[in-house]
Amino acid sequence: MNVSINTAVFLHNIEAGESQLDCLKRLSGSSIDNIEVRGEMFDDDTKDEELKRINLLCADNDWKFFYSVPEQLFNTNEINSNLKSHLEMADKYHIDHLKISLGNMSQITENQLVDLKRLLDQHTVKVTIENQPNDDGIVDVVQKSLAKLKNFDIPLGYTYDAGNWYWVFETPTDAFNHVKNYISVFHLKDIKRKQTVMLDDGATDWRTIVKQLKDDTPIFLEYDIPDNMLQNQIDLVNELINDSVVEV
């Protein structure tokens, strides 16, 4: 298994005017397993064509296609009304995984969960929810929400974001120990003074966490990385995943 790439690693390039497609082309032939694009980084005028071409790029490189939806699934007493259109988009462009923030499900009813399950079961795309850097993302709330969804047999995975815990005054390691049995996708980043930094430059004990993941859990780099450092960060994680000696 190899590390995967979220297009957040190209933030500086995209802010300079490059498309996610152009950035991803640079990864052709790289030792990565999957790519994840970000919905908020598309231009509405070119999004359709870009998604078509990213799908072809994934096929050419044998990558799985992940998509990050910049919304939350639960809005206190409502389920995101855009979910159906996101699922249909995934079908259209052969997207394998959708990720969406958890949100607040404190007043979601059993009937609403039954409807959610029915909708998700109609589509082949796998959907995961992610912990957020706000009050809805503290570990106690996330753990209880995941347990409730599992109890109702809702076909949702869980994307663990290693960085978001710092904004709710939790430590990634402690949070991991509470939710590790639910994790199906892992977003890796290191944080120092609430800023993302290169791996090993921050406070996150990322090696200990990564070594406890299930062998088939996709691990995404999800932080802005200078062009001349990207291969180093890829190699660092791949060496750990594959039990090689990691040089520091």
PDB file of C-alpha atoms in Angstrom:
ATOM      1  CA  MET A   1       0.000   0.000   0.000  1.00  0.00           C
ATOM      2  CA  ASN A   2       1.082   3.588  -0.675  1.00  0.00           C
ATOM      3  CA  VAL A   3       0.063   7.012   0.574  1.00  0.00           C
ATOM      4  CA  SER A   4      -2.698   8.990  -1.177  1.00  0.00           C
ATOM      5  CA  ILE A   5      -2.944  12.670  -2.138  1.00  0.00           C
ATOM      6  CA  ASN A   6      -5.628  15.269  -1.435  1.00  0.00           C
ATOM      7  CA  THR A   7      -5.311  18.310  -3.706  1.00  0.00           C
ATOM      8  CA  ALA A   8      -4.843  20.491  -0.624  1.00  0.00           C
ATOM      9  CA  VAL A   9      -1.136  19.677  -1.116  1.00  0.00           C
ATOM     10  CA  PHE A  10      -1.311  21.913  -4.212  1.00  0.00           C
ATOM     11  CA  LEU A  11      -3.061  24.833  -2.500  1.00  0.00           C
ATOM     12  CA  HIS A  12      -0.335  27.311  -3.455  1.00  0.00           C
ATOM     13  CA  ASN A  13      -0.457  26.184  -7.091  1.00  0.00           C
ATOM     14  CA  ILE A  14      -4.249  26.392  -7.260  1.00  0.00           C
ATOM     15  CA  GLU A  15      -4.264  29.846  -5.662  1.00  0.00           C
ATOM     16  CA  ALA A  16      -1.818  30.843  -8.416  1.00  0.00           C
ATOM     17  CA  GLY A  17      -4.341  29.807 -11.061  1.00  0.00           C
ATOM     18  CA  GLU A  18      -3.604  26.155 -11.826  1.00  0.00           C
ATOM     19  CA  SER A  19      -6.441  23.635 -11.986  1.00  0.00           C
ATOM     20  CA  GLN A  20      -6.674  20.534  -9.840  1.00  0.00           C
ATOM     21  CA  LEU A  21      -6.397  18.482 -13.041  1.00  0.00           C
ATOM     22  CA  ASP A  22      -3.114  20.106 -14.042  1.00  0.00           C
ATOM     23  CA  CYS A  23      -1.707  19.564 -10.556  1.00  0.00           C
ATOM     24  CA  LEU A  24      -2.740  15.915 -10.494  1.00  0.00           C
ATOM     25  CA  LYS A  25      -1.112  15.255 -13.860  1.00  0.00           C
ATOM     26  CA  ARG A  26       2.257  15.777 -12.154  1.00  0.00           C
ATOM     27  CA  LEU A  27       1.578  12.727 -10.003  1.00  0.00           C
ATOM     28  CA  SER A  28       1.281  10.302 -12.934  1.00  0.00           C
ATOM     29  CA  GLY A  29       3.567   7.372 -12.237  1.00  0.00           C
ATOM     30  CA  SER A  30       4.057   8.356  -8.593  1.00  0.00           C
ATOM     31  CA  SER A  31       3.935   5.832  -5.760  1.00  0.00           C
ATOM     32  CA  ILE A  32       0.428   6.811  -4.592  1.00  0.00           C
ATOM     33  CA  ASP A  33      -2.811   4.802  -4.398  1.00  0.00           C
ATOM     34  CA  ASN A  34      -5.611   7.365  -4.544  1.00  0.00           C
ATOM     35  CA  ILE A  35      -6.336  11.038  -5.168  1.00  0.00           C
ATOM     36  CA  GLU A  36      -8.952  13.277  -3.576  1.00  0.00           C
ATOM     37  CA  VAL A  37     -10.195  16.468  -5.174  1.00  0.00           C
ATOM     38  CA  ARG A  38     -11.892  19.293  -3.321  1.00  0.00           C
ATOM     39  CA  GLY A  39     -15.269  20.638  -4.398  1.00  0.00           C
ATOM     40  CA  GLU A  40     -14.470  24.207  -3.375  1.00  0.00           C
ATOM     41  CA  MET A  41     -11.406  24.311  -5.634  1.00  0.00           C
ATOM     42  CA  PHE A  42     -13.298  23.871  -8.909  1.00  0.00           C
ATOM     43  CA  ASP A  43     -14.359  26.658 -11.262  1.00  0.00           C
ATOM     44  CA  ASP A  44     -18.056  26.159 -11.985  1.00  0.00           C
ATOM     45  CA  ASP A  45     -17.521  26.889 -15.686  1.00  0.00           C
ATOM     46  CA  THR A  46     -14.931  24.138 -16.145  1.00  0.00           C
ATOM     47  CA  LYS A  47     -15.860  21.658 -13.402  1.00  0.00           C
ATOM     48  CA  ASP A  48     -17.730  19.200 -15.627  1.00  0.00           C
ATOM     49  CA  GLU A  49     -14.914  18.795 -18.144  1.00  0.00           C
ATOM     50  CA  GLU A  50     -12.278  18.718 -15.421  1.00  0.00           C
ATOM     51  CA  LEU A  51     -14.042  15.916 -13.534  1.00  0.00           C
ATOM     52  CA  LYS A  52     -14.327  13.890 -16.748  1.00  0.00           C
ATOM     53  CA  ARG A  53     -10.606  14.227 -17.375  1.00  0.00           C
ATOM     54  CA  ILE A  54      -9.666  13.497 -13.756  1.00  0.00           C
ATOM     55  CA  ASN A  55     -11.698  10.305 -13.994  1.00  0.00           C
ATOM     56  CA  LEU A  56      -9.669   9.285 -17.069  1.00  0.00           C
ATOM     57  CA  LEU A  57      -6.431  10.218 -15.298  1.00  0.00           C
ATOM     58  CA  CYS A  58      -7.416   7.987 -12.386  1.00  0.00           C
ATOM     59  CA  ALA A  59      -8.136   5.111 -14.760  1.00  0.00           C
ATOM     60  CA  ASP A  60      -4.771   5.573 -16.487  1.00  0.00           C
ATOM     61  CA  ASN A  61      -2.918   5.468 -13.160  1.00  0.00           C
ATOM     62  CA  ASP A  62      -5.085   2.891 -11.385  1.00  0.00           C
ATOM     63  CA  TRP A  63      -5.998   5.429  -8.716  1.00  0.00           C
ATOM     64  CA  LYS A  64      -9.277   5.434  -6.821  1.00  0.00           C
ATOM     65  CA  PHE A  65     -11.172   8.706  -7.167  1.00  0.00           C
ATOM     66  CA  PHE A  66     -12.168  10.513  -3.946  1.00  0.00           C
ATOM     67  CA  TYR A  67     -14.109  13.786  -3.733  1.00  0.00           C
ATOM     68  CA  SER A  68     -14.353  16.137  -0.741  1.00  0.00           C
ATOM     69  CA  VAL A  69     -17.729  17.877  -0.446  1.00  0.00           C
ATOM     70  CA  PRO A  70     -17.362  21.294   1.287  1.00  0.00           C
ATOM     71  CA  GLU A  71     -20.587  20.869   3.263  1.00  0.00           C
ATOM     72  CA  GLN A  72     -21.863  19.021   6.306  1.00  0.00           C
ATOM     73  CA  LEU A  73     -24.238  16.074   6.261  1.00  0.00           C
ATOM     74  CA  PHE A  74     -26.358  16.890   9.302  1.00  0.00           C
ATOM     75  CA  ASN A  75     -27.794  20.326  10.084  1.00  0.00           C
ATOM     76  CA  THR A  76     -29.269  19.846  13.594  1.00  0.00           C
ATOM     77  CA  ASN A  77     -32.711  18.569  12.543  1.00  0.00           C
ATOM     78  CA  GLU A  78     -32.166  18.194   8.791  1.00  0.00           C
ATOM     79  CA  ILE A  79     -30.112  16.057   6.458  1.00  0.00           C
ATOM     80  CA  ASN A  80     -28.240  17.959   3.764  1.00  0.00           C
ATOM     81  CA  SER A  81     -30.715  18.463   0.914  1.00  0.00           C
ATOM     82  CA  ASN A  82     -27.850  18.426  -1.622  1.00  0.00           C
ATOM     83  CA  LEU A  83     -26.826  14.865  -0.777  1.00  0.00           C
ATOM     84  CA  LYS A  84     -28.813  13.273  -3.597  1.00  0.00           C
ATOM     85  CA  SER A  85     -27.195  15.524  -6.207  1.00  0.00           C
ATOM     86  CA  HIS A  86     -23.734  14.769  -4.791  1.00  0.00           C
ATOM     87  CA  LEU A  87     -24.416  11.047  -5.062  1.00  0.00           C
ATOM     88  CA  GLU A  88     -25.629  11.465  -8.638  1.00  0.00           C
ATOM     89  CA  MET A  89     -22.482  13.455  -9.449  1.00  0.00           C
ATOM     90  CA  ALA A  90     -20.381  10.595  -8.077  1.00  0.00           C
ATOM     91  CA  ASP A  91     -22.233   8.123 -10.294  1.00  0.00           C
ATOM     92  CA  LYS A  92     -21.744  10.326 -13.362  1.00  0.00           C
ATOM     93  CA  TYR A  93     -17.980  10.731 -12.968  1.00  0.00           C
ATOM     94  CA  HIS A  94     -17.224   7.280 -11.511  1.00  0.00           C
ATOM     95  CA  ILE A  95     -16.145   8.740  -8.174  1.00  0.00           C
ATOM     96  CA  ASP A  96     -15.397   5.971  -5.678  1.00  0.00           C
ATOM     97  CA  HIS A  97     -15.638   7.913  -2.404  1.00  0.00           C
ATOM     98  CA  LEU A  98     -17.372  11.074  -1.197  1.00  0.00           C
ATOM     99  CA  LYS A  99     -16.292  12.785   2.016  1.00  0.00           C
ATOM    100  CA  ILE A 100     -18.544  15.260   3.843  1.00  0.00           C
ATOM    101  CA  SER A 101     -18.298  16.850   7.296  1.00  0.00           C
ATOM    102  CA  LEU A 102     -20.359  15.297  10.085  1.00  0.00           C
ATOM    103  CA  GLY A 103     -22.264  18.375  11.262  1.00  0.00           C
ATOM    104  CA  ASN A 104     -24.795  18.316  14.097  1.00  0.00           C
ATOM    105  CA  MET A 105     -27.189  15.361  14.285  1.00  0.00           C
ATOM    106  CA  SER A 106     -28.599  16.123  17.735  1.00  0.00           C
ATOM    107  CA  GLN A 107     -32.212  16.332  16.520  1.00  0.00           C
ATOM    108  CA  ILE A 108     -32.110  13.864  13.633  1.00  0.00           C
ATOM    109  CA  THR A 109     -34.983  11.393  13.927  1.00  0.00           C
ATOM    110  CA  GLU A 110     -35.076   7.647  13.372  1.00  0.00           C
ATOM    111  CA  ASN A 111     -37.259   8.168  10.289  1.00  0.00           C
ATOM    112  CA  GLN A 112     -34.713  10.547   8.825  1.00  0.00           C
ATOM    113  CA  LEU A 113     -31.960   7.982   9.360  1.00  0.00           C
ATOM    114  CA  VAL A 114     -34.078   5.323   7.671  1.00  0.00           C
ATOM    115  CA  ASP A 115     -34.518   7.651   4.675  1.00  0.00           C
ATOM    116  CA  LEU A 116     -30.777   8.367   4.658  1.00  0.00           C
ATOM    117  CA  LYS A 117     -29.958   4.676   4.621  1.00  0.00           C
ATOM    118  CA  ARG A 118     -32.391   4.096   1.758  1.00  0.00           C
ATOM    119  CA  LEU A 119     -30.797   6.900  -0.290  1.00  0.00           C
ATOM    120  CA  LEU A 120     -27.230   5.735   0.329  1.00  0.00           C
ATOM    121  CA  ASP A 121     -28.136   2.154  -0.533  1.00  0.00           C
ATOM    122  CA  GLN A 122     -29.252   3.297  -3.992  1.00  0.00           C
ATOM    123  CA  HIS A 123     -25.709   4.345  -4.948  1.00  0.00           C
ATOM    124  CA  THR A 124     -22.404   2.508  -5.213  1.00  0.00           C
ATOM    125  CA  VAL A 125     -20.198   5.392  -4.059  1.00  0.00           C
ATOM    126  CA  LYS A 126     -18.852   5.038  -0.526  1.00  0.00           C
ATOM    127  CA  VAL A 127     -19.573   8.031   1.699  1.00  0.00           C
ATOM    128  CA  THR A 128     -17.582   9.030   4.779  1.00  0.00           C
ATOM    129  CA  ILE A 129     -18.160  11.714   7.378  1.00  0.00           C
ATOM    130  CA  GLU A 130     -15.308  13.737   8.873  1.00  0.00           C
ATOM    131  CA  ASN A 131     -14.662  15.296  12.279  1.00  0.00           C
ATOM    132  CA  GLN A 132     -14.698  19.107  12.147  1.00  0.00           C
ATOM    133  CA  PRO A 133     -12.636  21.811  13.909  1.00  0.00           C
ATOM    134  CA  ASN A 134     -15.655  23.115  15.868  1.00  0.00           C
ATOM    135  CA  ASP A 135     -17.994  22.126  18.705  1.00  0.00           C
ATOM    136  CA  ASP A 136     -19.494  19.353  16.584  1.00  0.00           C
ATOM    137  CA  GLY A 137     -16.025  17.835  16.274  1.00  0.00           C
ATOM    138  CA  ILE A 138     -15.085  17.189  19.899  1.00  0.00           C
ATOM    139  CA  VAL A 139     -14.280  13.546  20.448  1.00  0.00           C
ATOM    140  CA  ASP A 140     -17.243  12.810  22.745  1.00  0.00           C
ATOM    141  CA  VAL A 141     -19.729  14.148  20.180  1.00  0.00           C
ATOM    142  CA  VAL A 142     -18.017  12.391  17.264  1.00  0.00           C
ATOM    143  CA  GLN A 143     -17.861   9.080  19.117  1.00  0.00           C
ATOM    144  CA  LYS A 144     -21.539   9.183  20.095  1.00  0.00           C
ATOM    145  CA  SER A 145     -22.580  10.174  16.572  1.00  0.00           C
ATOM    146  CA  LEU A 146     -20.583   7.343  15.002  1.00  0.00           C
ATOM    147  CA  ALA A 147     -22.039   4.853  17.477  1.00  0.00           C
ATOM    148  CA  LYS A 148     -25.594   6.005  16.708  1.00  0.00           C
ATOM    149  CA  LEU A 149     -25.058   5.718  12.963  1.00  0.00           C
ATOM    150  CA  LYS A 150     -23.619   2.245  13.391  1.00  0.00           C
ATOM    151  CA  ASN A 151     -26.551   1.232  15.582  1.00  0.00           C
ATOM    152  CA  PHE A 152     -28.954   2.199  12.773  1.00  0.00           C
ATOM    153  CA  ASP A 153     -26.775   0.414  10.205  1.00  0.00           C
ATOM    154  CA  ILE A 154     -26.227   3.588   8.165  1.00  0.00           C
ATOM    155  CA  PRO A 155     -23.657   2.821   5.424  1.00  0.00           C
ATOM    156  CA  LEU A 156     -21.302   5.683   6.269  1.00  0.00           C
ATOM    157  CA  GLY A 157     -17.569   5.413   6.796  1.00  0.00           C
ATOM    158  CA  TYR A 158     -15.482   7.773   8.903  1.00  0.00           C
ATOM    159  CA  THR A 159     -12.644  10.016   7.742  1.00  0.00           C
ATOM    160  CA  TYR A 160     -10.378  10.794  10.691  1.00  0.00           C
ATOM    161  CA  ASP A 161      -8.736  14.202  10.261  1.00  0.00           C
ATOM    162  CA  ALA A 162      -5.559  14.290  12.362  1.00  0.00           C
ATOM    163  CA  GLY A 163      -5.326  18.087  12.328  1.00  0.00           C
ATOM    164  CA  ASN A 164      -8.835  19.239  13.208  1.00  0.00           C
ATOM    165  CA  TRP A 165      -8.547  18.095  16.835  1.00  0.00           C
ATOM    166  CA  TYR A 166      -6.200  20.947  17.717  1.00  0.00           C
ATOM    167  CA  TRP A 167      -8.926  23.516  17.087  1.00  0.00           C
ATOM    168  CA  VAL A 168     -11.199  21.867  19.677  1.00  0.00           C
ATOM    169  CA  PHE A 169      -8.374  21.428  22.215  1.00  0.00           C
ATOM    170  CA  GLU A 170      -8.105  17.662  21.793  1.00  0.00           C
ATOM    171  CA  THR A 171      -4.956  15.696  21.046  1.00  0.00           C
ATOM    172  CA  PRO A 172      -4.960  13.517  17.916  1.00  0.00           C
ATOM    173  CA  THR A 173      -3.597  10.489  19.787  1.00  0.00           C
ATOM    174  CA  ASP A 174      -6.228  10.590  22.542  1.00  0.00           C
ATOM    175  CA  ALA A 175      -9.013  11.152  20.019  1.00  0.00           C
ATOM    176  CA  PHE A 176      -7.696   8.303  17.879  1.00  0.00           C
ATOM    177  CA  ASN A 177      -7.917   5.905  20.798  1.00  0.00           C
ATOM    178  CA  HIS A 178     -11.629   6.709  21.168  1.00  0.00           C
ATOM    179  CA  VAL A 179     -12.642   6.432  17.520  1.00  0.00           C
ATOM    180  CA  LYS A 180     -10.067   4.165  15.857  1.00  0.00           C
ATOM    181  CA  ASN A 181     -12.495   1.283  15.353  1.00  0.00           C
ATOM    182  CA  TYR A 182     -14.664   3.478  13.117  1.00  0.00           C
ATOM    183  CA  ILE A 183     -11.914   4.857  10.853  1.00  0.00           C
ATOM    184  CA  SER A 184     -12.152   3.983   7.154  1.00  0.00           C
ATOM    185  CA  VAL A 185     -10.112   6.889   5.686  1.00  0.00           C
ATOM    186  CA  PHE A 186      -7.266   8.844   7.312  1.00  0.00           C
ATOM    187  CA  HIS A 187      -6.340  12.473   6.600  1.00  0.00           C
ATOM    188  CA  LEU A 188      -2.766  13.017   7.752  1.00  0.00           C
ATOM    189  CA  LYS A 189      -1.229  16.350   8.698  1.00  0.00           C
ATOM    190  CA  ASP A 190       1.086  17.731  11.371  1.00  0.00           C
ATOM    191  CA  ILE A 191       0.265  20.894  13.320  1.00  0.00           C
ATOM    192  CA  LYS A 192       2.353  23.484  15.153  1.00  0.00           C
ATOM    193  CA  ARG A 193       0.677  26.462  16.835  1.00  0.00           C
ATOM    194  CA  LYS A 194      -2.481  25.790  14.821  1.00  0.00           C
ATOM    195  CA  GLN A 195      -0.595  25.886  11.531  1.00  0.00           C
ATOM    196  CA  THR A 196       0.026  22.921   9.252  1.00  0.00           C
ATOM    197  CA  VAL A 197       3.709  22.077   8.898  1.00  0.00           C
ATOM    198  CA  MET A 198       5.742  19.327   7.277  1.00  0.00           C
ATOM    199  CA  LEU A 199       5.613  15.935   8.977  1.00  0.00           C
ATOM    200  CA  ASP A 200       7.822  15.773  12.095  1.00  0.00           C
ATOM    201  CA  ASP A 201       7.897  19.577  12.397  1.00  0.00           C
ATOM    202  CA  GLY A 202       4.771  19.722  14.567  1.00  0.00           C
ATOM    203  CA  ALA A 203       3.194  18.196  17.667  1.00  0.00           C
ATOM    204  CA  THR A 204       1.440  15.184  16.118  1.00  0.00           C
ATOM    205  CA  ASP A 205       2.696  11.693  16.963  1.00  0.00           C
ATOM    206  CA  TRP A 206       1.650  10.634  13.484  1.00  0.00           C
ATOM    207  CA  ARG A 207       3.864   7.538  13.258  1.00  0.00           C
ATOM    208  CA  THR A 208       2.281   5.924  16.316  1.00  0.00           C
ATOM    209  CA  ILE A 209      -1.191   6.579  14.937  1.00  0.00           C
ATOM    210  CA  VAL A 210      -0.468   5.417  11.386  1.00  0.00           C
ATOM    211  CA  LYS A 211       1.057   2.160  12.599  1.00  0.00           C
ATOM    212  CA  GLN A 212      -2.224   1.331  14.377  1.00  0.00           C
ATOM    213  CA  LEU A 213      -4.424   1.779  11.305  1.00  0.00           C
ATOM    214  CA  LYS A 214      -5.908  -1.197   9.538  1.00  0.00           C
ATOM    215  CA  ASP A 215      -3.728  -2.238   6.620  1.00  0.00           C
ATOM    216  CA  ASP A 216      -6.285  -1.220   4.004  1.00  0.00           C
ATOM    217  CA  THR A 217      -7.033   2.280   5.371  1.00  0.00           C
ATOM    218  CA  PRO A 218      -6.251   4.963   2.745  1.00  0.00           C
ATOM    219  CA  ILE A 219      -3.881   7.587   4.188  1.00  0.00           C
ATOM    220  CA  PHE A 220      -4.121  11.007   2.534  1.00  0.00           C
ATOM    221  CA  LEU A 221      -1.653  13.865   2.769  1.00  0.00           C
ATOM    222  CA  GLU A 222      -3.926  16.895   3.173  1.00  0.00           C
ATOM    223  CA  TYR A 223      -1.885  20.052   3.719  1.00  0.00           C
ATOM    224  CA  ASP A 224      -0.124  22.567   1.491  1.00  0.00           C
ATOM    225  CA  ILE A 225       3.314  21.220   0.534  1.00  0.00           C
ATOM    226  CA  PRO A 226       6.007  23.143  -1.384  1.00  0.00           C
ATOM    227  CA  ASP A 227       6.694  21.532  -4.751  1.00  0.00           C
ATOM    228  CA  ASN A 228      10.254  20.613  -3.778  1.00  0.00           C
ATOM    229  CA  MET A 229       9.059  18.861  -0.592  1.00  0.00           C
ATOM    230  CA  LEU A 230       6.185  16.779  -1.977  1.00  0.00           C
ATOM    231  CA  GLN A 231       8.213  13.705  -2.928  1.00  0.00           C
ATOM    232  CA  ASN A 232       9.932  13.771   0.467  1.00  0.00           C
ATOM    233  CA  GLN A 233       6.577  13.741   2.282  1.00  0.00           C
ATOM    234  CA  ILE A 234       5.284  10.937   0.049  1.00  0.00           C
ATOM    235  CA  ASP A 235       8.413   8.863   0.658  1.00  0.00           C
ATOM    236  CA  LEU A 236       8.306   9.473   4.411  1.00  0.00           C
ATOM    237  CA  VAL A 237       4.827   7.995   4.757  1.00  0.00           C
ATOM    238  CA  ASN A 238       5.411   5.186   2.258  1.00  0.00           C
ATOM    239  CA  GLU A 239       8.500   4.062   4.158  1.00  0.00           C
ATOM    240  CA  LEU A 240       6.494   3.870   7.373  1.00  0.00           C
ATOM    241  CA  ILE A 241       3.550   2.106   5.753  1.00  0.00           C
ATOM    242  CA  ASN A 242       5.857  -0.488   4.251  1.00  0.00           C
ATOM    243  CA  ASP A 243       7.822  -1.035   7.489  1.00  0.00           C
ATOM    244  CA  SER A 244      11.066   0.392   6.196  1.00  0.00           C
ATOM    245  CA  VAL A 245      13.450   2.399   8.316  1.00  0.00           C
ATOM    246  CA  VAL A 246      12.366   6.034   8.240  1.00  0.00           C
ATOM    247  CA  GLU A 247      15.187   8.545   8.180  1.00  0.00           C
ATOM    248  CA  VAL A 248      14.610  11.713  10.201  1.00  0.00           C
TER     249      VAL A 248
END
